[in-house]
mmCIF file of C-alpha atoms and ligand atoms in Angstrom:
data_model
loop_
_atom_site.group_PDB
_atom_site.id
_atom_site.type_symbol
_atom_site.label_atom_id
_atom_site.label_comp_id
_atom_site.label_asym_id
_atom_site.label_seq_id
_atom_site.Cartn_x
_atom_site.Cartn_y
_atom_site.Cartn_z
ATOM 1 C CA MET A 817 0.018 -0.043 0.063
ATOM 2 C CA GLN A 818 2.797 2.425 0.995
ATOM 3 C CA LYS A 819 4.629 1.648 -2.243
ATOM 4 C CA ALA A 820 1.510 2.128 -4.334
ATOM 5 C CA LEU A 821 0.847 5.668 -2.863
ATOM 6 C CA THR A 822 4.568 6.412 -3.566
ATOM 7 C CA ILE A 823 3.983 5.573 -7.250
ATOM 8 C CA MET A 824 0.818 7.549 -7.355
ATOM 9 C CA ALA A 825 2.500 10.504 -5.836
ATOM 10 C CA PHE A 826 5.115 10.081 -8.524
ATOM 11 C CA ILE A 827 2.649 10.055 -11.354
ATOM 12 C CA LEU A 828 0.964 13.049 -9.816
ATOM 13 C CA ILE A 829 4.067 15.032 -9.834
ATOM 14 C CA VAL A 830 4.958 14.112 -13.230
ATOM 15 C CA THR A 831 1.490 15.042 -14.369
ATOM 16 C CA VAL A 832 1.628 18.379 -12.764
ATOM 17 C CA ILE A 833 5.199 19.117 -14.349
ATOM 18 C CA PHE A 834 3.860 18.001 -17.731
ATOM 19 C CA PHE A 835 0.694 20.096 -17.676
ATOM 20 C CA GLY A 836 2.605 22.922 -15.981
ATOM 21 C CA ILE A 837 5.049 23.148 -18.843
ATOM 22 C CA ASN A 838 2.387 23.077 -21.552
ATOM 23 C CA MET A 839 -0.064 25.331 -19.993
ATOM 24 C CA GLU A 840 -0.746 28.736 -21.649
ATOM 25 C CA PRO A 841 -0.036 31.446 -19.218
ATOM 26 C CA SER A 842 -3.503 32.823 -19.176
ATOM 27 C CA ASP A 843 -4.927 29.214 -18.374
ATOM 28 C CA THR A 844 -2.890 28.726 -15.268
ATOM 29 C CA PRO A 845 -5.157 27.410 -12.383
ATOM 30 C CA SER A 846 -4.302 29.137 -9.245
ATOM 31 C CA ASP A 847 -6.811 27.437 -6.838
ATOM 32 C CA LYS A 848 -6.974 23.796 -8.104
ATOM 33 C CA VAL A 849 -5.936 21.725 -5.166
ATOM 34 C CA ILE A 850 -5.224 18.076 -5.916
ATOM 35 C CA THR A 851 -6.129 15.914 -2.867
ATOM 36 C CA ILE A 852 -5.961 12.167 -2.169
ATOM 37 C CA GLU A 853 -9.604 11.844 -3.050
ATOM 38 C CA ASN A 854 -9.235 12.834 -6.747
ATOM 39 C CA LEU A 855 -6.103 10.850 -7.150
ATOM 40 C CA GLU A 856 -8.465 8.151 -8.027
ATOM 41 C CA GLU A 857 -9.093 10.036 -11.413
ATOM 42 C CA ILE A 858 -5.685 9.811 -12.635
ATOM 43 C CA LYS A 859 -5.132 6.203 -11.889
ATOM 44 C CA PRO A 860 -4.484 4.409 -15.231
ATOM 45 C CA VAL A 861 -7.448 2.329 -16.434
ATOM 46 C CA PRO A 862 -6.642 -0.952 -18.188
ATOM 47 C CA PRO A 863 -7.114 -0.597 -21.737
ATOM 48 C CA VAL A 864 -10.380 -2.013 -23.141
ATOM 49 C CA ASP A 865 -11.509 -2.438 -26.694
ATOM 50 C CA PHE A 866 -14.709 -0.843 -27.940
ATOM 51 C CA TYR A 867 -16.801 -3.902 -27.110
ATOM 52 C CA GLY A 868 -15.568 -3.439 -23.433
ATOM 53 C CA PHE A 869 -13.159 -6.276 -23.212
ATOM 54 C CA GLN A 870 -10.030 -5.844 -21.374
ATOM 55 C CA LYS A 871 -7.187 -6.289 -23.848
ATOM 56 C CA ASP A 872 -4.667 -7.933 -21.734
ATOM 57 C CA LEU A 873 -7.140 -10.696 -20.684
ATOM 58 C CA PHE A 874 -9.007 -11.650 -23.715
ATOM 59 C CA THR A 875 -8.102 -12.589 -27.231
ATOM 60 C CA TYR A 876 -10.444 -12.653 -30.338
ATOM 61 C CA GLU A 877 -11.032 -14.002 -33.663
ATOM 62 C CA GLU A 878 -13.110 -11.701 -36.034
ATOM 63 C CA ALA A 879 -14.762 -12.856 -39.374
ATOM 64 C CA ARG A 880 -17.617 -12.162 -41.532
ATOM 65 C CA VAL A 881 -20.787 -14.331 -41.606
ATOM 66 C CA GLN A 882 -20.694 -16.468 -44.668
ATOM 67 C CA ARG A 883 -23.624 -17.319 -46.932
ATOM 68 C CA ASN A 884 -25.559 -20.212 -45.395
ATOM 69 C CA GLU A 885 -23.816 -19.839 -42.087
ATOM 70 C CA SER A 886 -25.687 -19.822 -38.894
ATOM 71 C CA LEU A 887 -24.824 -18.975 -35.211
ATOM 72 C CA TYR A 888 -25.007 -22.695 -34.745
ATOM 73 C CA LEU A 889 -22.434 -23.473 -37.415
ATOM 74 C CA ILE A 890 -20.082 -20.650 -36.283
ATOM 75 C CA LEU A 891 -20.147 -21.598 -32.579
ATOM 76 C CA ARG A 892 -19.767 -25.403 -33.445
ATOM 77 C CA ARG A 893 -16.658 -24.558 -35.282
ATOM 78 C CA HIS A 894 -15.287 -22.781 -32.319
ATOM 79 C CA GLY A 895 -15.759 -25.819 -30.058
ATOM 80 C CA LEU A 896 -19.147 -25.159 -28.322
ATOM 81 C CA SER A 897 -21.297 -28.293 -27.763
ATOM 82 C CA PRO A 898 -24.763 -28.537 -29.358
ATOM 83 C CA ARG A 899 -26.185 -28.525 -25.873
ATOM 84 C CA GLN A 900 -24.481 -25.212 -25.108
ATOM 85 C CA ILE A 901 -25.526 -23.574 -28.288
ATOM 86 C CA TYR A 902 -29.097 -24.770 -27.696
ATOM 87 C CA ASN A 903 -29.017 -23.108 -24.240
ATOM 88 C CA ILE A 904 -27.682 -19.903 -25.676
ATOM 89 C CA GLN A 905 -30.248 -19.704 -28.386
ATOM 90 C CA GLN A 906 -33.182 -20.547 -25.978
ATOM 91 C CA GLU A 907 -32.217 -18.261 -23.236
ATOM 92 C CA SER A 908 -31.368 -15.211 -25.568
ATOM 93 C CA ARG A 909 -34.702 -15.699 -27.574
ATOM 94 C CA ASP A 910 -36.542 -12.960 -25.806
ATOM 95 C CA LYS A 911 -33.789 -10.320 -26.340
ATOM 96 C CA VAL A 912 -32.368 -11.042 -29.876
ATOM 97 C CA ASN A 913 -33.249 -12.852 -32.876
ATOM 98 C CA LEU A 914 -30.202 -14.698 -33.814
ATOM 99 C CA ASN A 915 -31.698 -16.041 -37.022
ATOM 100 C CA ARG A 916 -31.405 -12.726 -38.523
ATOM 101 C CA MET A 917 -27.610 -12.735 -38.966
ATOM 102 C CA MET A 918 -26.845 -11.588 -42.563
ATOM 103 C CA PRO A 919 -23.839 -12.659 -44.745
ATOM 104 C CA GLY A 920 -21.203 -10.120 -44.658
ATOM 105 C CA GLN A 921 -21.879 -8.968 -41.058
ATOM 106 C CA TYR A 922 -18.912 -9.093 -38.765
ATOM 107 C CA TYR A 923 -18.625 -11.215 -35.739
ATOM 108 C CA ARG A 924 -16.134 -11.850 -33.029
ATOM 109 C CA ILE A 925 -15.461 -14.765 -30.768
ATOM 110 C CA TYR A 926 -13.678 -13.817 -27.486
ATOM 111 C CA TYR A 927 -11.510 -16.234 -25.597
ATOM 112 C CA TYR A 928 -10.438 -16.080 -22.060
ATOM 113 C CA GLU A 929 -7.589 -18.503 -21.288
ATOM 114 C CA ASP A 930 -8.025 -20.284 -24.602
ATOM 115 C CA GLU A 931 -11.806 -20.860 -23.927
ATOM 116 C CA PRO A 932 -14.506 -19.197 -26.044
ATOM 117 C CA VAL A 933 -16.508 -17.186 -23.595
ATOM 118 C CA SER A 934 -18.331 -14.484 -25.807
ATOM 119 C CA PHE A 935 -19.886 -13.906 -29.182
ATOM 120 C CA ILE A 936 -20.196 -10.361 -30.773
ATOM 121 C CA TRP A 937 -22.617 -9.828 -33.560
ATOM 122 C CA ARG A 938 -22.030 -6.628 -35.267
ATOM 123 C CA GLN A 939 -25.478 -5.667 -36.683
ATOM 124 C CA SER A 940 -24.411 -2.425 -38.277
ATOM 125 C CA ALA A 941 -21.510 0.112 -38.136
ATOM 126 C CA THR A 942 -22.556 1.229 -34.746
ATOM 127 C CA GLN A 943 -24.832 -1.393 -33.264
ATOM 128 C CA TYR A 944 -23.911 -4.879 -31.924
ATOM 129 C CA VAL A 945 -25.272 -7.584 -29.836
ATOM 130 C CA SER A 946 -22.998 -9.346 -27.236
ATOM 131 C CA LEU A 947 -23.423 -12.835 -25.910
ATOM 132 C CA GLY A 948 -21.497 -14.004 -22.987
ATOM 133 C CA TRP A 949 -21.709 -17.487 -21.322
ATOM 134 C CA GLN A 950 -18.675 -17.330 -19.078
ATOM 135 C CA ASP A 951 -21.184 -17.674 -15.960
ATOM 136 C CA ASP A 952 -24.804 -17.187 -16.548
ATOM 137 C CA LEU A 953 -25.857 -16.203 -20.078
ATOM 138 C CA LEU A 954 -25.477 -12.493 -20.719
ATOM 139 C CA VAL A 955 -27.241 -10.757 -23.693
ATOM 140 C CA GLU A 956 -26.413 -7.109 -24.445
ATOM 141 C CA ASN A 957 -27.372 -4.679 -27.062
ATOM 142 C CA GLY A 958 -24.447 -2.225 -27.400
ATOM 143 C CA SER A 959 -23.480 0.630 -29.537
ATOM 144 C CA ILE A 960 -19.971 1.617 -30.553
ATOM 145 C CA PRO A 961 -18.952 5.187 -29.851
ATOM 146 C CA ILE A 962 -18.130 7.343 -32.783
ATOM 147 C CA ASN A 963 -14.677 8.976 -32.862
ATOM 148 C CA LYS A 964 -13.895 11.935 -34.860
ATOM 149 C CA LYS A 965 -10.594 12.559 -36.626
ATOM 150 C CA MET A 966 -9.594 15.539 -38.580
ATOM 151 C CA LYS A 967 -8.514 14.995 -42.034
ATOM 152 C CA GLU A 968 -7.166 17.008 -44.969
ATOM 153 C CA ALA A 969 -7.784 16.373 -48.687
ATOM 154 C CA THR A 970 -6.744 18.142 -51.826
ATOM 155 C CA GLY A 971 -7.119 17.363 -55.479
ATOM 156 C CA VAL A 972 -7.136 18.661 -59.019
ATOM 157 C CA ILE A 973 -10.057 17.912 -61.323
ATOM 158 C CA HIS A 974 -9.341 16.060 -64.504
ATOM 159 C CA ASN A 975 -12.590 14.446 -65.312
ATOM 160 C CA SER A 976 -15.031 14.970 -62.503
ATOM 161 C CA LEU A 977 -14.915 15.785 -58.868
ATOM 162 C CA TYR A 978 -16.099 12.285 -57.971
ATOM 163 C CA GLN A 979 -13.297 10.682 -59.828
ATOM 164 C CA SER A 980 -10.628 12.855 -58.376
ATOM 165 C CA ILE A 981 -11.965 12.109 -54.875
ATOM 166 C CA LEU A 982 -11.796 8.504 -55.525
ATOM 167 C CA SER A 983 -8.571 8.342 -57.258
ATOM 168 C CA ASN A 984 -6.890 10.288 -54.363
ATOM 169 C CA GLY A 985 -8.257 7.661 -51.969
ATOM 170 C CA TYR A 986 -10.660 9.898 -50.096
ATOM 171 C CA SER A 987 -14.169 9.026 -49.048
ATOM 172 C CA ARG A 988 -16.668 8.908 -51.491
ATOM 173 C CA TYR A 989 -18.935 10.825 -49.090
ATOM 174 C CA LEU A 990 -16.569 13.834 -49.418
ATOM 175 C CA GLY A 991 -17.588 14.528 -53.110
ATOM 176 C CA SER A 992 -21.281 14.953 -52.315
ATOM 177 C CA GLU A 993 -20.759 17.030 -49.274
ATOM 178 C CA LEU A 994 -18.427 19.360 -51.027
ATOM 179 C CA ALA A 995 -20.869 19.621 -53.978
ATOM 180 C CA GLU A 996 -23.649 20.525 -51.483
ATOM 181 C CA ILE A 997 -21.665 23.329 -49.822
ATOM 182 C CA PHE A 998 -20.727 25.057 -52.956
ATOM 183 C CA ALA A 999 -24.030 24.164 -54.749
ATOM 184 C CA TRP A 1000 -24.933 27.887 -55.262
ATOM 185 C CA GLU A 1001 -21.551 29.074 -56.078
ATOM 186 C CA ILE A 1002 -20.323 26.579 -58.565
ATOM 187 C CA ASP A 1003 -21.818 24.659 -61.384
ATOM 188 C CA PHE A 1004 -20.808 21.238 -60.786
ATOM 189 C CA PHE A 1005 -22.007 20.208 -64.220
ATOM 190 C CA ALA A 1006 -19.419 22.576 -65.771
ATOM 191 C CA LEU A 1007 -16.222 21.803 -63.916
ATOM 192 C CA ARG A 1008 -12.964 22.702 -65.756
ATOM 193 C CA GLN A 1009 -9.892 20.664 -66.047
ATOM 194 C CA GLY A 1010 -7.529 22.170 -63.538
ATOM 195 C CA ASP A 1011 -10.265 23.211 -60.939
ATOM 196 C CA HIS A 1012 -9.106 22.231 -57.657
ATOM 197 C CA TYR A 1013 -10.266 21.676 -54.069
ATOM 198 C CA LYS A 1014 -8.757 21.752 -50.477
ATOM 199 C CA VAL A 1015 -10.878 20.324 -47.630
ATOM 200 C CA TYR A 1016 -10.468 20.164 -43.877
ATOM 201 C CA TYR A 1017 -12.993 17.891 -42.406
ATOM 202 C CA GLU A 1018 -13.903 15.186 -39.810
ATOM 203 C CA GLU A 1019 -13.946 11.640 -40.472
ATOM 204 C CA LEU A 1020 -16.217 9.489 -38.390
ATOM 205 C CA TYR A 1021 -14.958 6.119 -36.994
ATOM 206 C CA ALA A 1022 -16.737 3.389 -35.193
ATOM 207 C CA GLY A 1023 -13.825 1.719 -33.454
ATOM 208 C CA ASP A 1024 -11.212 1.937 -36.086
ATOM 209 C CA GLU A 1025 -13.678 1.493 -39.001
ATOM 210 C CA LEU A 1026 -14.400 4.472 -41.112
ATOM 211 C CA ILE A 1027 -18.127 4.989 -41.320
ATOM 212 C CA GLY A 1028 -18.570 8.326 -42.893
ATOM 213 C CA ILE A 1029 -17.608 12.043 -42.704
ATOM 214 C CA GLY A 1030 -18.726 14.532 -40.139
ATOM 215 C CA ASP A 1031 -18.642 18.358 -40.646
ATOM 216 C CA ILE A 1032 -16.499 19.859 -43.325
ATOM 217 C CA LYS A 1033 -14.792 22.568 -41.155
ATOM 218 C CA ALA A 1034 -13.370 24.547 -44.191
ATOM 219 C CA ALA A 1035 -13.067 24.177 -47.947
ATOM 220 C CA GLU A 1036 -11.774 25.897 -50.914
ATOM 221 C CA PHE A 1037 -12.837 25.256 -54.447
ATOM 222 C CA GLN A 1038 -11.115 26.957 -57.371
ATOM 223 C CA HIS A 1039 -13.338 27.075 -60.422
ATOM 224 C CA ARG A 1040 -12.317 28.821 -63.601
ATOM 225 C CA GLY A 1041 -9.557 30.611 -61.814
ATOM 226 C CA GLN A 1042 -11.873 32.059 -59.140
ATOM 227 C CA VAL A 1043 -11.216 30.883 -55.527
ATOM 228 C CA TYR A 1044 -14.195 30.256 -53.168
ATOM 229 C CA ARG A 1045 -13.779 29.518 -49.508
ATOM 230 C CA ALA A 1046 -16.401 28.127 -47.171
ATOM 231 C CA TYR A 1047 -16.229 28.122 -43.422
ATOM 232 C CA HIS A 1048 -18.346 26.128 -41.003
ATOM 233 C CA PHE A 1049 -19.821 27.976 -38.139
ATOM 234 C CA GLU A 1050 -22.034 26.423 -35.451
ATOM 235 C CA ASN A 1051 -23.293 27.691 -32.094
ATOM 236 C CA ASP A 1052 -26.728 27.163 -30.497
ATOM 237 C CA GLN A 1053 -28.329 29.719 -32.683
ATOM 238 C CA ARG A 1054 -26.637 29.452 -36.180
ATOM 239 C CA ARG A 1055 -25.196 26.626 -38.084
ATOM 240 C CA GLY A 1056 -24.072 26.687 -41.761
ATOM 241 C CA TYR A 1057 -21.492 27.523 -44.237
ATOM 242 C CA PHE A 1058 -20.381 31.082 -44.787
ATOM 243 C CA ASP A 1059 -17.849 32.959 -46.890
ATOM 244 C CA ALA A 1060 -15.196 35.188 -45.176
ATOM 245 C CA ASP A 1061 -17.584 38.129 -44.859
ATOM 246 C CA GLY A 1062 -20.190 36.078 -43.122
ATOM 247 C CA ASN A 1063 -22.483 35.687 -46.170
ATOM 248 C CA SER A 1064 -24.410 32.585 -46.140
ATOM 249 C CA LEU A 1065 -23.331 30.216 -49.157
ATOM 250 C CA GLU A 1066 -26.876 29.111 -49.517
ATOM 251 C CA LYS A 1067 -28.784 31.349 -51.907
ATOM 252 C CA GLU A 1068 -32.537 31.753 -51.538
ATOM 253 C CA LEU A 1069 -35.233 31.101 -54.210
ATOM 254 C CA LEU A 1070 -38.159 33.457 -54.585
ATOM 255 C CA LYS A 1071 -41.357 31.973 -53.188
ATOM 256 C CA ALA A 1072 -43.168 32.651 -56.443
ATOM 257 C CA PRO A 1073 -41.988 33.949 -59.836
ATOM 258 C CA PHE A 1074 -43.832 37.269 -59.711
ATOM 259 C CA ARG A 1075 -42.978 40.875 -58.687
ATOM 260 C CA TYR A 1076 -46.414 41.268 -57.132
ATOM 261 C CA ASN A 1077 -48.686 38.617 -55.315
ATOM 262 C CA GLN A 1078 -50.747 36.615 -57.698
ATOM 263 C CA ARG A 1079 -53.853 34.430 -56.878
ATOM 264 C CA VAL A 1080 -53.179 30.829 -56.637
ATOM 265 C CA SER A 1081 -55.957 29.070 -58.858
ATOM 266 C CA SER A 1082 -54.917 25.503 -58.340
ATOM 267 C CA GLY A 1083 -52.431 24.186 -55.870
ATOM 268 C CA PHE A 1084 -49.980 21.349 -55.868
ATOM 269 C CA SER A 1085 -51.783 18.047 -55.536
ATOM 270 C CA ALA A 1086 -50.957 14.258 -55.927
ATOM 271 C CA ASN A 1087 -54.432 13.934 -57.618
ATOM 272 C CA ARG A 1088 -56.787 16.600 -59.019
ATOM 273 C CA PHE A 1089 -59.411 16.641 -61.666
ATOM 274 C CA HIS A 1090 -58.102 17.981 -64.829
ATOM 275 C CA PRO A 1091 -60.529 20.431 -66.442
ATOM 276 C CA ILE A 1092 -59.660 19.669 -69.973
ATOM 277 C CA LEU A 1093 -58.573 16.039 -69.816
ATOM 278 C CA GLN A 1094 -61.675 15.364 -67.650
ATOM 279 C CA ARG A 1095 -59.946 12.978 -65.346
ATOM 280 C CA ASN A 1096 -58.010 12.752 -62.252
ATOM 281 C CA ARG A 1097 -54.267 13.559 -62.633
ATOM 282 C CA PRO A 1098 -51.516 14.583 -60.207
ATOM 283 C CA HIS A 1099 -50.888 18.207 -60.528
ATOM 284 C CA TYR A 1100 -47.035 18.881 -59.734
ATOM 285 C CA GLY A 1101 -47.181 22.617 -59.781
ATOM 286 C CA THR A 1102 -48.921 25.686 -58.569
ATOM 287 C CA ASP A 1103 -51.153 27.497 -60.958
ATOM 288 C CA TYR A 1104 -51.279 31.308 -60.671
ATOM 289 C CA ALA A 1105 -54.303 33.150 -62.325
ATOM 290 C CA ALA A 1106 -52.367 36.117 -63.634
ATOM 291 C CA PRO A 1107 -53.395 38.385 -66.466
ATOM 292 C CA GLU A 1108 -52.044 37.449 -69.921
ATOM 293 C CA GLY A 1109 -48.670 39.291 -70.351
ATOM 294 C CA THR A 1110 -47.702 39.370 -66.809
ATOM 295 C CA PRO A 1111 -43.961 39.262 -66.474
ATOM 296 C CA VAL A 1112 -42.724 35.935 -65.009
ATOM 297 C CA LEU A 1113 -39.353 36.105 -63.183
ATOM 298 C CA ALA A 1114 -36.572 33.614 -62.585
ATOM 299 C CA VAL A 1115 -36.852 32.578 -58.805
ATOM 300 C CA GLY A 1116 -33.098 32.084 -58.587
ATOM 301 C CA ASP A 1117 -29.911 32.544 -60.377
ATOM 302 C CA GLY A 1118 -29.270 29.650 -62.803
ATOM 303 C CA VAL A 1119 -29.046 28.448 -66.451
ATOM 304 C CA VAL A 1120 -31.818 27.947 -68.794
ATOM 305 C CA THR A 1121 -32.076 24.212 -69.764
ATOM 306 C CA GLU A 1122 -35.191 24.476 -71.929
ATOM 307 C CA ALA A 1123 -37.134 27.373 -73.742
ATOM 308 C CA GLN A 1124 -39.371 26.074 -76.410
ATOM 309 C CA ARG A 1125 -43.034 25.094 -77.193
ATOM 310 C CA ARG A 1126 -43.488 21.501 -75.986
ATOM 311 C CA GLY A 1127 -47.056 19.800 -76.286
ATOM 312 C CA GLY A 1128 -49.442 20.435 -73.565
ATOM 313 C CA ASN A 1129 -46.954 22.582 -71.538
ATOM 314 C CA GLY A 1130 -47.146 25.103 -74.320
ATOM 315 C CA ASN A 1131 -44.160 27.485 -74.108
ATOM 316 C CA ILE A 1132 -42.128 26.348 -71.320
ATOM 317 C CA VAL A 1133 -38.907 27.652 -69.647
ATOM 318 C CA GLN A 1134 -36.931 25.406 -67.406
ATOM 319 C CA ILE A 1135 -33.939 26.645 -65.215
ATOM 320 C CA ARG A 1136 -31.405 24.713 -63.353
ATOM 321 C CA HIS A 1137 -30.399 26.592 -60.206
ATOM 322 C CA ASN A 1138 -27.827 24.083 -58.756
ATOM 323 C CA ALA A 1139 -27.250 20.479 -58.598
ATOM 324 C CA SER A 1140 -30.522 19.925 -56.638
ATOM 325 C CA TYR A 1141 -32.875 22.815 -57.587
ATOM 326 C CA ARG A 1142 -34.696 23.154 -60.817
ATOM 327 C CA THR A 1143 -37.770 25.262 -61.760
ATOM 328 C CA ALA A 1144 -40.152 25.137 -64.758
ATOM 329 C CA TYR A 1145 -42.687 27.777 -65.966
ATOM 330 C CA LEU A 1146 -45.458 26.592 -68.332
ATOM 331 C CA HIS A 1147 -48.155 28.009 -70.754
ATOM 332 C CA LEU A 1148 -46.069 31.236 -71.404
ATOM 333 C CA SER A 1149 -47.404 33.548 -74.206
ATOM 334 C CA GLY A 1150 -43.725 34.090 -75.182
ATOM 335 C CA PHE A 1151 -40.121 34.403 -73.946
ATOM 336 C CA ALA A 1152 -38.215 37.355 -72.769
ATOM 337 C CA PRO A 1153 -35.295 38.583 -75.131
ATOM 338 C CA GLY A 1154 -32.253 36.349 -74.618
ATOM 339 C CA ILE A 1155 -34.109 33.533 -72.964
ATOM 340 C CA ARG A 1156 -32.851 30.329 -74.726
ATOM 341 C CA ARG A 1157 -31.195 27.131 -73.768
ATOM 342 C CA GLY A 1158 -27.938 27.715 -72.164
ATOM 343 C CA ALA A 1159 -28.550 31.414 -71.179
ATOM 344 C CA LYS A 1160 -27.592 32.447 -67.782
ATOM 345 C CA VAL A 1161 -30.120 34.199 -65.620
ATOM 346 C CA GLU A 1162 -30.285 36.093 -62.537
ATOM 347 C CA GLN A 1163 -32.849 35.947 -59.622
ATOM 348 C CA GLY A 1164 -35.577 38.330 -60.537
ATOM 349 C CA GLN A 1165 -34.809 38.516 -64.180
ATOM 350 C CA VAL A 1166 -37.886 38.476 -66.663
ATOM 351 C CA ILE A 1167 -37.830 35.216 -68.463
ATOM 352 C CA GLY A 1168 -41.385 35.172 -70.189
ATOM 353 C CA TYR A 1169 -44.832 36.255 -69.989
ATOM 354 C CA VAL A 1170 -48.029 34.686 -68.604
ATOM 355 C CA GLY A 1171 -50.181 32.998 -71.483
ATOM 356 C CA GLN A 1172 -52.378 30.097 -72.216
ATOM 357 C CA THR A 1173 -50.426 28.048 -74.684
ATOM 358 C CA GLY A 1174 -50.747 24.319 -74.552
ATOM 359 C CA LEU A 1175 -53.403 22.626 -72.324
ATOM 360 C CA ALA A 1176 -54.843 25.570 -70.636
ATOM 361 C CA THR A 1177 -58.478 26.985 -70.249
ATOM 362 C CA GLY A 1178 -57.369 30.643 -69.651
ATOM 363 C CA PRO A 1179 -54.410 32.632 -68.956
ATOM 364 C CA HIS A 1180 -52.348 31.229 -66.031
ATOM 365 C CA LEU A 1181 -48.818 30.315 -65.067
ATOM 366 C CA CYS A 1182 -48.034 26.863 -63.949
ATOM 367 C CA TYR A 1183 -44.921 27.041 -61.823
ATOM 368 C CA ARG A 1184 -43.057 23.854 -60.759
ATOM 369 C CA LEU A 1185 -40.213 23.311 -58.422
ATOM 370 C CA TYR A 1186 -38.135 20.255 -58.407
ATOM 371 C CA ILE A 1187 -35.575 19.251 -55.710
ATOM 372 C CA ASN A 1188 -33.346 16.464 -56.847
ATOM 373 C CA ASP A 1189 -35.690 15.775 -59.702
ATOM 374 C CA ARG A 1190 -38.726 15.302 -57.544
ATOM 375 C CA PRO A 1191 -41.637 17.858 -57.827
ATOM 376 C CA VAL A 1192 -42.379 19.459 -54.637
ATOM 377 C CA ASN A 1193 -44.952 21.966 -53.512
ATOM 378 C CA SER A 1194 -43.304 25.361 -53.900
ATOM 379 C CA VAL A 1195 -45.794 27.101 -51.556
ATOM 380 C CA THR A 1196 -45.051 24.915 -48.568
ATOM 381 C CA ALA A 1197 -41.460 23.855 -49.412
ATOM 382 C CA ASP A 1198 -38.838 24.797 -46.872
ATOM 383 C CA LEU A 1199 -36.611 26.761 -49.164
ATOM 384 C CA PRO A 1200 -32.895 27.546 -48.485
ATOM 385 C CA ALA A 1201 -32.516 30.761 -46.584
ATOM 386 C CA SER A 1202 -29.584 33.077 -47.346
ATOM 387 C CA GLU A 1203 -29.278 35.131 -44.082
ATOM 388 C CA SER A 1204 -25.755 36.291 -43.463
ATOM 389 C CA LEU A 1205 -24.149 35.600 -40.094
ATOM 390 C CA GLU A 1206 -25.282 37.960 -37.338
ATOM 391 C CA GLU A 1207 -22.876 40.793 -36.308
ATOM 392 C CA GLU A 1208 -22.755 39.391 -32.811
ATOM 393 C CA PHE A 1209 -21.166 36.303 -34.037
ATOM 394 C CA MET A 1210 -18.676 37.786 -36.370
ATOM 395 C CA GLU A 1211 -15.872 38.040 -33.902
ATOM 396 C CA GLU A 1212 -16.156 34.401 -32.928
ATOM 397 C CA PHE A 1213 -16.341 33.620 -36.646
ATOM 398 C CA ARG A 1214 -13.326 35.609 -37.642
ATOM 399 C CA VAL A 1215 -11.174 33.546 -35.239
ATOM 400 C CA ILE A 1216 -12.351 30.504 -36.917
ATOM 401 C CA ILE A 1217 -11.554 31.991 -40.332
ATOM 402 C CA HIS A 1218 -8.131 32.937 -39.252
ATOM 403 C CA ARG A 1219 -7.363 29.381 -38.097
ATOM 404 C CA MET A 1220 -8.944 27.697 -40.998
ATOM 405 C CA ASP A 1221 -7.116 30.025 -43.537
ATOM 406 C CA ASP A 1222 -3.816 29.001 -41.939
ATOM 407 C CA ILE A 1223 -4.801 25.308 -42.487
ATOM 408 C CA LEU A 1224 -5.927 25.781 -46.182
ATOM 409 C CA ASN A 1225 -2.987 27.916 -47.075
ATOM 410 C CA GLN A 1226 -0.627 25.223 -46.102
ATOM 411 C CA LEU A 1227 -2.253 22.367 -47.836
ATOM 412 C CA GLU A 1228 -0.488 21.357 -50.931
ATOM 413 C CA LEU A 1229 -2.354 20.206 -53.944
ATOM 414 C CA VAL A 1230 -2.162 16.403 -54.515
ATOM 415 C CA GLU A 1231 -2.077 15.468 -58.239
ATOM 416 C CA GLN A 1232 -4.029 12.444 -58.905
ATOM 417 C CA ILE A 1233 -2.291 9.472 -60.516
ATOM 418 C CA ALA A 1234 -3.135 9.532 -64.150
ATOM 419 C CA SER A 1235 -5.694 7.130 -65.305
ATOM 420 C CA ASN A 1236 -6.861 6.207 -68.759
HETATM 421 ZN ZN1 ZN B 1943 -50.480 23.751 -63.547
#
């Protein structure tokens, strides 16, 4: 006991010296007294793995469930008797359905002094079931804590962002996250060879297995020679990506494509009676009963992907705003000057005029909003907001920007290995 105390005191002194040296002057605690009571806290804990097994006492074998393999076959192969397995299955029946093991899932058999004592069935990246039969049968549902690791990634675009991400060995999730952040700034359908990206982000691990990415803390995208930087900000009131001036990277869409309020004559509906076709048909848009010739506005910046006369739609304009948002404007009497396929438009720009071309009983605009190619109700949709960061958060944000710029500036561009 005397000896143990001496060792602990030694650890304590070393700890104090260690932290003492590393402490920032401003952080020096003046009144923190270390007593025998809280010595307990600095006693080393024996290392356990993420299933809770003490590493120096247990060994394990890990494998994946094979096709046509059952718990019975697995446990038999590890030396359990049919009787033992029967008991395990019977006694665990109320807590877990062991027949639902699927090929490809991981499992572990833990050994204590060369005897199999426990079986772990990893149901998903973060969920598992633990069966232990060392004494009485123990059945537990567990979850694996997620660890975050900071990671850096850079690359130059040769074909696509996705290909660059993959050939540089980064997680495929990174590409979609990046595209989302810069969705309003960069047209990912029109990337140029030589465009590049730099990212500082979190990787999420369950144990030591990569299961996805967390927040991107900062990112740079260079597109056609122009550099865009995005910074993550999060507190209990705001969360999002902003540029260095605190402007939100999300741009908003107008709620409706008019300068003045117009009356909705027919709303979005999965099933409505069509006045001309005389039958029920989904109506994936909002009809506005506006006078013929009323100017129709682009609800957001974007590129015109269609401007032509097409069947029942009449004169139609379609605009792609970014990788996920698209809008369509139907039954127009005509197009505004310069509105043709490929033209760039700005939010609020006149693109055409209300008419009744195509299948229409009177002058009206049928306005349609698509998110990821699915029609949504523009009136009720939760559209992206573009509020910039409040002044009160800017000081905190500038500290983040400063730190992130340092990180992004020192990242070197990695050239992907040429592929054919
Ligand atoms: Zn309509």
